[in-house]
mmCIF file of C-alpha atoms and ligand atoms in Angstrom:
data_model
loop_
_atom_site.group_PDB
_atom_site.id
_atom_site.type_symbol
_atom_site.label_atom_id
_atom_site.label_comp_id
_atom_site.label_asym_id
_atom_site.label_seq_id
_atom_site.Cartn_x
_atom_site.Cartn_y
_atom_site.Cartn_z
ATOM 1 C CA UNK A 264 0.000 0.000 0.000
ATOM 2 C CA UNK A 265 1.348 3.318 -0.933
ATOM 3 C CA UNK A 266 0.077 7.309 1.094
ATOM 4 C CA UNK A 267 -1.116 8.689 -2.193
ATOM 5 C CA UNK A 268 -0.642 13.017 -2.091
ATOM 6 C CA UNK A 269 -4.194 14.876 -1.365
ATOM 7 C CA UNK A 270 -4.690 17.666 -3.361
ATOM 8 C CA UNK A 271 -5.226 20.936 -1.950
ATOM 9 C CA UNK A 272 -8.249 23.166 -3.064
ATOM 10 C CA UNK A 273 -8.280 25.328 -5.417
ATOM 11 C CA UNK A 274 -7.245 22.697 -7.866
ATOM 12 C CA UNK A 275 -8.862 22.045 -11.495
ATOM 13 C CA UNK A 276 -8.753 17.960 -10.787
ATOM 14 C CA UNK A 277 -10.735 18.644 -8.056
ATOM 15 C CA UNK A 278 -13.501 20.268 -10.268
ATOM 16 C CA UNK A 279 -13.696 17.440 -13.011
ATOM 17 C CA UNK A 280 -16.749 15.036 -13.299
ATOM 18 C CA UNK A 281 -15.537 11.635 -12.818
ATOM 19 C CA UNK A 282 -15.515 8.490 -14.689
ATOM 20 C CA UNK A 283 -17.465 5.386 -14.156
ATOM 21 C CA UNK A 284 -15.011 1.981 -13.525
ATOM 22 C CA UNK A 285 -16.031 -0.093 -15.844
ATOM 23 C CA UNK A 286 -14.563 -3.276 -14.296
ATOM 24 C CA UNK A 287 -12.511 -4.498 -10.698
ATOM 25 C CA UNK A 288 -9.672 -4.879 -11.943
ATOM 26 C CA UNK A 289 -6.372 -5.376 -9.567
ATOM 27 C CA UNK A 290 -5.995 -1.863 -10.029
ATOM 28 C CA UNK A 291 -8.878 -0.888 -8.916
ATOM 29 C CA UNK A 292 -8.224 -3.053 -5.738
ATOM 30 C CA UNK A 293 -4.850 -1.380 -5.201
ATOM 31 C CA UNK A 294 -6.611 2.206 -5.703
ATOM 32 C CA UNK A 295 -8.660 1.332 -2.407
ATOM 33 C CA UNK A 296 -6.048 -0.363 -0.614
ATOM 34 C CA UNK A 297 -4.294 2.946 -0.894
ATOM 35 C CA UNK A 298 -7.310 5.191 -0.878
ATOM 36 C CA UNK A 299 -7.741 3.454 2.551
ATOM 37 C CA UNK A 300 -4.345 3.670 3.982
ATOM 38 C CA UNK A 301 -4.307 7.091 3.162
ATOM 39 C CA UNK A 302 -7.528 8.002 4.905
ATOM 40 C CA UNK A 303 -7.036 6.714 7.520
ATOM 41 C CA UNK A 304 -3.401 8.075 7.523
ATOM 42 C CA UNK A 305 -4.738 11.547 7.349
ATOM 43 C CA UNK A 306 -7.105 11.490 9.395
ATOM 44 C CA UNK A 307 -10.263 11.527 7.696
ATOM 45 C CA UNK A 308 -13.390 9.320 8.023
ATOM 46 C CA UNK A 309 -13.525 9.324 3.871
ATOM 47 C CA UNK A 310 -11.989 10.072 0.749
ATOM 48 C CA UNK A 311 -12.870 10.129 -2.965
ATOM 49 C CA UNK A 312 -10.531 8.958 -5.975
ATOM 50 C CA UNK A 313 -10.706 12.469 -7.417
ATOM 51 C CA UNK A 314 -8.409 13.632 -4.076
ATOM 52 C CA UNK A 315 -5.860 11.892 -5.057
ATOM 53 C CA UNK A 316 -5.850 13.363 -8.703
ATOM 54 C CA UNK A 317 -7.641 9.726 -10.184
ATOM 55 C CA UNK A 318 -10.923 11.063 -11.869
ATOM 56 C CA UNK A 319 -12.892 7.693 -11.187
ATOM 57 C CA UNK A 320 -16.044 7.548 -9.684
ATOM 58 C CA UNK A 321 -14.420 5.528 -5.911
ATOM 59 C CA UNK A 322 -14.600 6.783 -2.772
ATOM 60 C CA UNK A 323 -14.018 5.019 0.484
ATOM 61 C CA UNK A 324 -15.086 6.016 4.156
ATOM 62 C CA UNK A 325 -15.067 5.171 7.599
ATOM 63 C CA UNK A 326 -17.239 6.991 10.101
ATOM 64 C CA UNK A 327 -16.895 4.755 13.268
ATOM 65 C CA UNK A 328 -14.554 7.114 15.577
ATOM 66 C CA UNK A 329 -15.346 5.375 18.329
ATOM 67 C CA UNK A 330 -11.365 3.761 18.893
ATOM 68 C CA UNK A 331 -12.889 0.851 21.163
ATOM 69 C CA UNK A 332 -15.068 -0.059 18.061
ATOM 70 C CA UNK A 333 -13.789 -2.234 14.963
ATOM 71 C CA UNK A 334 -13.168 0.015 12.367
ATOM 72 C CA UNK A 335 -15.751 -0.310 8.879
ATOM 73 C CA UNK A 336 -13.695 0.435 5.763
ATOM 74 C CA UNK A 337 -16.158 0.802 3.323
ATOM 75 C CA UNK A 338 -15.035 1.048 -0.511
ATOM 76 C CA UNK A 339 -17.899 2.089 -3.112
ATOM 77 C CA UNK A 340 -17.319 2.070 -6.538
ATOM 78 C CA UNK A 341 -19.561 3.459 -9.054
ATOM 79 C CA UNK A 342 -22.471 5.108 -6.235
ATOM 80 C CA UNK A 343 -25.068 6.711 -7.010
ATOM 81 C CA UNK A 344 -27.717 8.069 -4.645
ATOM 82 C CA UNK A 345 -31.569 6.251 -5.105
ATOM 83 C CA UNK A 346 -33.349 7.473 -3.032
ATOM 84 C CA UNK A 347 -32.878 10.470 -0.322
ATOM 85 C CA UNK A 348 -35.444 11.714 2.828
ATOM 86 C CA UNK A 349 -37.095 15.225 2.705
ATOM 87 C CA UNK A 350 -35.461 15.882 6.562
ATOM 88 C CA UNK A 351 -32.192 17.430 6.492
ATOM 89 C CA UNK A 352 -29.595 17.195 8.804
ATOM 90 C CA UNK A 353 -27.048 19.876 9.630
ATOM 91 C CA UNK A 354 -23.510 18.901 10.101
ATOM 92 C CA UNK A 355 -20.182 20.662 10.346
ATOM 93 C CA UNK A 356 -18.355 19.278 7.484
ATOM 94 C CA UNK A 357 -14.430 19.250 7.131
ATOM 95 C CA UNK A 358 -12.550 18.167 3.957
ATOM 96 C CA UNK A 359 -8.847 16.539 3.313
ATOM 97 C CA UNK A 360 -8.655 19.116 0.650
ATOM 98 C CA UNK A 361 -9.926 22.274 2.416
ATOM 99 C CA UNK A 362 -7.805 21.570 5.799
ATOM 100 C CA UNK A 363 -8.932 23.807 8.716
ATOM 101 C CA UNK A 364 -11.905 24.600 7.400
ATOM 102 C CA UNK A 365 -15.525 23.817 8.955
ATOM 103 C CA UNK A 366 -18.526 24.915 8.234
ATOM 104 C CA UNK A 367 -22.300 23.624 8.570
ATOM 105 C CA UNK A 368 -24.138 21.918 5.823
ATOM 106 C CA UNK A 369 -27.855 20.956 5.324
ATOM 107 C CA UNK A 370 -28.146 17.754 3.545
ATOM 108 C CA UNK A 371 -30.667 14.729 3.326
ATOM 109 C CA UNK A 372 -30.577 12.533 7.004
ATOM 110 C CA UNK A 373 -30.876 9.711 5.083
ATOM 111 C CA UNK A 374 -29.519 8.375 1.845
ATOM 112 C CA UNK A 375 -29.694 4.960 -0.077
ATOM 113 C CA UNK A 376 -26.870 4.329 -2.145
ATOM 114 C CA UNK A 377 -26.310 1.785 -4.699
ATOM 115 C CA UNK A 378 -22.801 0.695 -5.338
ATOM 116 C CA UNK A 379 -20.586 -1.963 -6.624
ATOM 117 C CA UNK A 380 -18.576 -3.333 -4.137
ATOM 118 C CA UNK A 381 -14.803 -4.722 -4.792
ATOM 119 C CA UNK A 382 -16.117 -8.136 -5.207
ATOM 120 C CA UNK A 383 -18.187 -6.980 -8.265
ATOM 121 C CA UNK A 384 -21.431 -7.371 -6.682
ATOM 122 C CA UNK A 385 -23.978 -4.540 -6.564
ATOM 123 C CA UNK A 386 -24.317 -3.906 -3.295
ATOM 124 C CA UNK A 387 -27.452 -1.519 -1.845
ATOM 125 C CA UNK A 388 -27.926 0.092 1.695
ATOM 126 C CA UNK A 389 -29.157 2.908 3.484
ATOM 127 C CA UNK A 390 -27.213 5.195 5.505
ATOM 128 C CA UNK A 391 -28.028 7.872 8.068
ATOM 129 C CA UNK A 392 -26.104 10.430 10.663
ATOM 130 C CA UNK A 393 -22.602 10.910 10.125
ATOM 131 C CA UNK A 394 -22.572 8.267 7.339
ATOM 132 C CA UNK A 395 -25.222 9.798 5.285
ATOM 133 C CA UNK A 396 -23.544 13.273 5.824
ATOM 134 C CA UNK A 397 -19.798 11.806 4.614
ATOM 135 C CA UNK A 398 -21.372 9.071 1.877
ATOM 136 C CA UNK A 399 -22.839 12.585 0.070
ATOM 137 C CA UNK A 400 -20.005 14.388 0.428
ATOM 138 C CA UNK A 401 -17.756 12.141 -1.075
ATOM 139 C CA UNK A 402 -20.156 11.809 -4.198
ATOM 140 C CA UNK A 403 -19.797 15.180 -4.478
ATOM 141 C CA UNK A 404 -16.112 15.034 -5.342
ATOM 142 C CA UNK A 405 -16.846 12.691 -7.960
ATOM 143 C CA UNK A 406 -19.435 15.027 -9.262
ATOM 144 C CA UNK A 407 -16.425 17.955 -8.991
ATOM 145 C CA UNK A 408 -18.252 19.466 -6.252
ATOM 146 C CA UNK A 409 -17.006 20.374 -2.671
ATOM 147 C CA UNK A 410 -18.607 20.946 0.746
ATOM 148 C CA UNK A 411 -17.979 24.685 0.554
ATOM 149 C CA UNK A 412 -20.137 24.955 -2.667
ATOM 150 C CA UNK A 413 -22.896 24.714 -0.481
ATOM 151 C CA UNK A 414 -21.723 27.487 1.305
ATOM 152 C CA UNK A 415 -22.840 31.136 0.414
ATOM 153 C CA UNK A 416 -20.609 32.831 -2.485
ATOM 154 C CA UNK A 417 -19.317 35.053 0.144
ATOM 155 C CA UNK A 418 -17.829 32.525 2.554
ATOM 156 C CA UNK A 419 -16.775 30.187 -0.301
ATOM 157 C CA UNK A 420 -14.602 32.903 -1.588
ATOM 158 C CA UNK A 421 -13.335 33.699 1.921
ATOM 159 C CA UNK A 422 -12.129 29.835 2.106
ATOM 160 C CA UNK A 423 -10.678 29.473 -1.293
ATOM 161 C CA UNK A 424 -8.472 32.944 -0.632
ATOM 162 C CA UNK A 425 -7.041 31.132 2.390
ATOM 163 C CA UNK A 426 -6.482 28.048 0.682
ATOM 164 C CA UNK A 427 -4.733 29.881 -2.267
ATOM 165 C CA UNK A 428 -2.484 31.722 0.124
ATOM 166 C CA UNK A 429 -1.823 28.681 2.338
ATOM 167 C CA UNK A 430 -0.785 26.987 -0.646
ATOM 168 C CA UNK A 431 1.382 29.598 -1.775
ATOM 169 C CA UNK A 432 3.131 28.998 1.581
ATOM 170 C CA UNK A 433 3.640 25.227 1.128
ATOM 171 C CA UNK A 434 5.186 25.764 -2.418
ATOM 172 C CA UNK A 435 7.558 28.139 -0.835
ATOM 173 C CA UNK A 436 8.400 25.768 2.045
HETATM 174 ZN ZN1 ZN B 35 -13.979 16.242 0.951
#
């Protein structure tokens, strides 16, 4: 398993729509191996191919933080959302690419998301709380969209201005 790089927002790759996998391949398997070790390296409780510059529609997540608790890699290739409730839950999200930054988002409490698993299989369950919050999230990178584009122009702009001058910083470093 290899720490793949995160990219930083603002960052084009981060923008792109991703691509469907069109087969498990070994790969594929060693994309989420890695995907995995490097979420959980971070931390983060998940993490979407297009983070780590791959545009493919993968994302994996773990939102058990309770350290006595087994942990739940989950690895979802292909997801798509089927159904979603009218109650909305606020949450303050975080991102891997936007370090530092919080702020609250109103999404669906509950989701059902279709996926293929690594074994091939289609794979269907419903997710709510912290999972629903962090399954829709990391969708959202593979539809090129972050947390903070839920955010009001005002404060998105805010974010991005710190990003672009923290990165300027790191490139210096
Ligand atoms: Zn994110």
């Amino acid at each position: 398993m290899t720490l793949r790089n995160i990219l930083l927002h603002p960052d084009p790759r981060l923008k792109k729509v991703a691509t469907p996998i069109a087969a498990v391949t070994d790969e594929v398997r060693r994309l989420a191996d890695d995907m995995l070790e490097t979420m959980y390296d971070a931390p983060g409780i998940g993490l979407a191919a297009p983070q780590i510059g791959v545009t493919e529609r993968m994302l994996v997540m773990d939102c058990i933080k309770d350290e006595n608790a087994s942990p739940r890699p989950m690895v979802l290739i292909n997801p798509e959302i089927t159904w979603e409730s009218e109650a909305l839950n606020v949450y303050e999200e975080g991102c891997l690419s936007i370090p530092e930054h919080y702020a609250e988002v109103a999404r669906p409490a509950e989701v059902e998301v279709t996926w293929t698993g690594l074994d091939g299989k289609i794979q269907r369950e419903r997710f709510d709380a912290l999972w629903a919050t962090c399954v829709q999230h990391e969708i959202d990178h593979l539809n090129g969209r972050l947390f903070i584009d839920h955010l009001k122009p005002l404060r998105r702009q805010m974010i991005t201005r710190k990003m672009q001058k923290l990165k300027r910083e790191l490139a210096r470093a």
